[in-house]
């Protein structure tokens, strides 16, 4: 069967000098654009959800008897040569000035952030990448950071909005011409004012000869500035090429206690002395508020202590596999990430509400009045909180923590069992959404 192959009028034709012309509609500026740098492989960087080494058993396959032999061999080898899951114990320092835990070792900083998103860089938004940003600012490193990717996305969205405003302006001009309110040769500038600058409906100014808004420094000018910075960095004789890392990792009290008590991968030092777990709990409860009203050296730790309530919720969601981050940015207690800030935005905004439903808190009139003041929240507080989370595209979650009665043993003693005390707390989760008659008609 013969197939006829023909050319159309849109094919590229050879010119006299042997070159081929570009087809109609193809862009000639694609070769001039700089190739975008590839983003880091976050799946490989954050492969471990916790700073522990796990040794899983081989997969059991019922119809394959060899899998049973492999499992038996693994169990025997693990019983004889017991694997160590705590290969590295990280060292941290308590800072009473910032009321946080500082990690200064660079390897520990990267390990804690990449294996569970623990802490926050003291000179960064979240990921401790100040050193990389400083090297790039001085022209010593060409690798883009996560903050620069974020700024690039925001700049791209800003350009899209400008293009949309321009299209709306052209549509308005076309509509005015069809209605006879604007001459064919005239434009919106004649209706607004005489001059070489046009104004979009959103107030963006455009020069008459280009579509780039005034004040835009992207394009060739930005590349020239970057080249000047690199030249200064290379030719300056007094320029320090060895940039010293001035950033440390800040852990919250809840993160530090979870890493120390639950995982056992962190040692907290205070005044060059290792703090034991029983003293660490008392230290965090005492220093949790900026202005402690009393010292816990002589008074016992109460069950509704602010640190204990926040840690119980943190422990609860971390045990369920969520990445829990502080929620002060969105006026809540905690933010819940499915995998981490590098993969998704936070899905839930957690607000802690203490609940005094145990009969102990209603035994006397003083205790009943005390519990009522602690747990009472008005509707205005709830509506304000829900409005903020709705605007931030977060789902509000009210977490009620059942406060137990005071424990019999002394919380300041060495024999105080932290695990037994934490088991007495109960957590209830409630999703709160604003009812809208347009969306909820049922």
CSV table of C-alpha atoms in Angstrom, one decimal, residues 166 169-170 173 187-190 193-200 204-214:
chain,number,residue,atom,x,y,z
A,166,UNK,CA,-3.5,43.8,30.8
A,169,UNK,CA,-7.7,46.4,30.1
A,170,UNK,CA,-7.8,45.4,26.4
A,173,UNK,CA,-11.1,49.1,25.4
A,187,UNK,CA,-7.4,54.3,23.9
A,188,UNK,CA,-7.9,54.4,27.7
A,189,UNK,CA,-5.0,56.8,28.2
A,190,UNK,CA,-7.1,59.4,26.4
A,193,UNK,CA,-5.1,61.5,31.1
A,194,UNK,CA,-2.7,62.5,28.4
A,195,UNK,CA,0.7,60.9,28.8
A,196,UNK,CA,2.9,58.0,27.9
A,197,UNK,CA,1.9,55.8,30.8
A,198,UNK,CA,-1.2,53.7,31.0
A,199,UNK,CA,-2.9,52.5,34.2
A,200,UNK,CA,-4.6,49.1,34.6
A,204,UNK,CA,-0.4,49.0,37.7
A,205,UNK,CA,1.5,51.4,35.5
A,206,UNK,CA,2.7,50.4,32.0
A,207,UNK,CA,5.0,52.3,29.6
A,208,UNK,CA,3.5,53.0,26.2
A,209,UNK,CA,6.1,51.0,24.3
A,210,UNK,CA,6.3,47.8,26.4
A,211,UNK,CA,4.1,45.6,28.5
A,212,UNK,CA,6.6,45.3,31.4
A,213,UNK,CA,5.4,47.2,34.4
A,214,UNK,CA,7.4,50.1,35.8
